Amino acid sequence: MSEHAVIAVEHLGKVYSGGFEALKDVSLDIRRGEIFALLGPNGAGKTTLISVICGLVNPTSGRVLVDGHDNVSDFRAARERIGLVPQELTNEAFVTVWDTVSFSRGLFGKPKDPAHIERVLRSLSLWEKRRNRLITLSGGMKRRVLIAKALAHEPEILFLDEPTAGVDVELRRDMWEVVRELRNSGVTIILTTHYIEEAEEMADRIGVIRRGELVLVEEKRALMRKLGRKELTLHLHSPLSDVPDTLAHHDLALADDGHALVYRYDASRTDADEDDDTANIAGLLADLEAAGIHFKDLHTRQSSLEEIFVSLVKERQ
Ligand SMILES: Nc1ncnc2c1ncn2[C@@H]1O[C@H](COP(=O)(O)OP(=O)(O)O)[C@@H](O)[C@H]1O
Ligand SMILES: [Mg+2]
């Protein structure tokens, strides 16, 4: 286990009783204080992995250490450090916000601490709703209550299993803000998502899981730098049938039935290299001029995590 790991996952395997292999030799260190996004399509094994880490599902092989505590042989010590916001909304209807959150704290054998419950409710904008029964709350408020319940026993690590699945865009942004504030208060966050945009927006690091295998773990920024490409698109006055030989040394492709030229260049550069990019683009424009190719306008874009993800998954198939 590296010294920064707040959770060490070592060679986890999970075969469900029917024989389905849901996790294959998964190893992963979670760093204290980070937001780690576990990204993968439905059925990839996200819920299984966090259920094993939280000690709710037994692994077939491997082990998990939470702050150095084995989550099977030292279950209580491991579990009390963890808060879990489950994927499914629960169906308690008639209890109040205050009671359900206080009850969650009691489950961990922690002494009553109304001041802590108040802090949690205020931080999630639930204070005004504390006397409301759950049935009277909107979907978004119910999700906040689930987070409050998970935080009631003061965990250092919070798992959010698909916190924004099926919620509208506005609520999703709201939830992202809540998660950021939690991280700023020192909580380590592990969230699962099948929304690439969510991982791109939130994560410090991203793990991609596919068919029970962790196929990639990387700093988000490094991932975007390493695999990202910048593109310059030139919309031409007259269409071309081929890229002229005099331009062959530039990385050019025709698009839009010959009406556009796309120039790709590496985004995996430091700022110091930007002068190089500028020089290369200036060279390209001069060569275009010399070849008598004129353009109406141009624009640049940088590839998104979505494109990176799609190309990665393709590469590995
Ligand atoms: N209790 C179970 N018994 C058998 N198979 C299961 C069980 N729970 C999940 N699975 C299967 O394991 C795979 C991974 O499921 P899950 O971890 O829920 O994926 P995700 O959360 O990424 O959508 C799926 O194919 C699912 O059908
Ligand atoms: Mg799931």
Coordinates of C-alpha atoms and ligand atoms in Angstrom, one line a residue, residues 16 20 22 41-49 87 161-162, ligand 1:
Y16 CA -21.5 -14.2 -8.2
F20 CA -20.9 -14.7 -13.4
A22 CA -18.3 -9.5 -12.1
P41 CA -21.2 1.5 -18.9
N42 CA -24.2 -0.2 -17.2
G43 CA -23.3 -3.7 -16.0
A44 CA -19.5 -3.0 -15.9
G45 CA -19.2 -3.8 -12.2
K46 CA -19.2 -0.4 -10.6
T47 CA -21.8 -1.2 -7.9
T48 CA -20.2 -4.6 -7.3
L49 CA -16.7 -3.0 -6.8
Q87 CA -27.7 4.0 -6.2
D161 CA -23.1 5.3 -6.5
E162 CA -24.4 7.1 -9.6
Ligands
LIG1 N1 -26.3 -10.4 -7.0 C1 -25.9 -10.7 -8.3 N2 -25.9 -11.9 -8.8 C2 -25.5 -12.2 -10.0 N3 -25.1 -11.3 -10.9 C3 -25.1 -10.0 -10.5 C4 -25.5 -9.6 -9.1 N4 -25.3 -8.3 -9.0 C5 -24.9 -7.9 -10.2 N5 -24.7 -8.9 -11.0 C6 -24.2 -8.8 -12.4 O1 -22.8 -8.2 -12.3 C7 -22.6 -7.3 -13.4 C8 -22.1 -6.0 -12.8 O2 -23.2 -5.4 -12.1 P1 -23.1 -4.0 -11.4 O3 -21.9 -4.1 -10.5 O4 -24.4 -3.7 -10.8 O5 -22.7 -3.1 -12.6 P2 -22.8 -1.4 -12.7 O6 -23.0 -0.9 -11.3 O7 -21.5 -1.0 -13.4 O8 -24.0 -1.2 -13.6 C9 -23.9 -7.2 -14.2 O9 -23.8 -8.1 -15.3 C10 -24.9 -7.7 -13.2 O10 -26.0 -8.3 -13.9

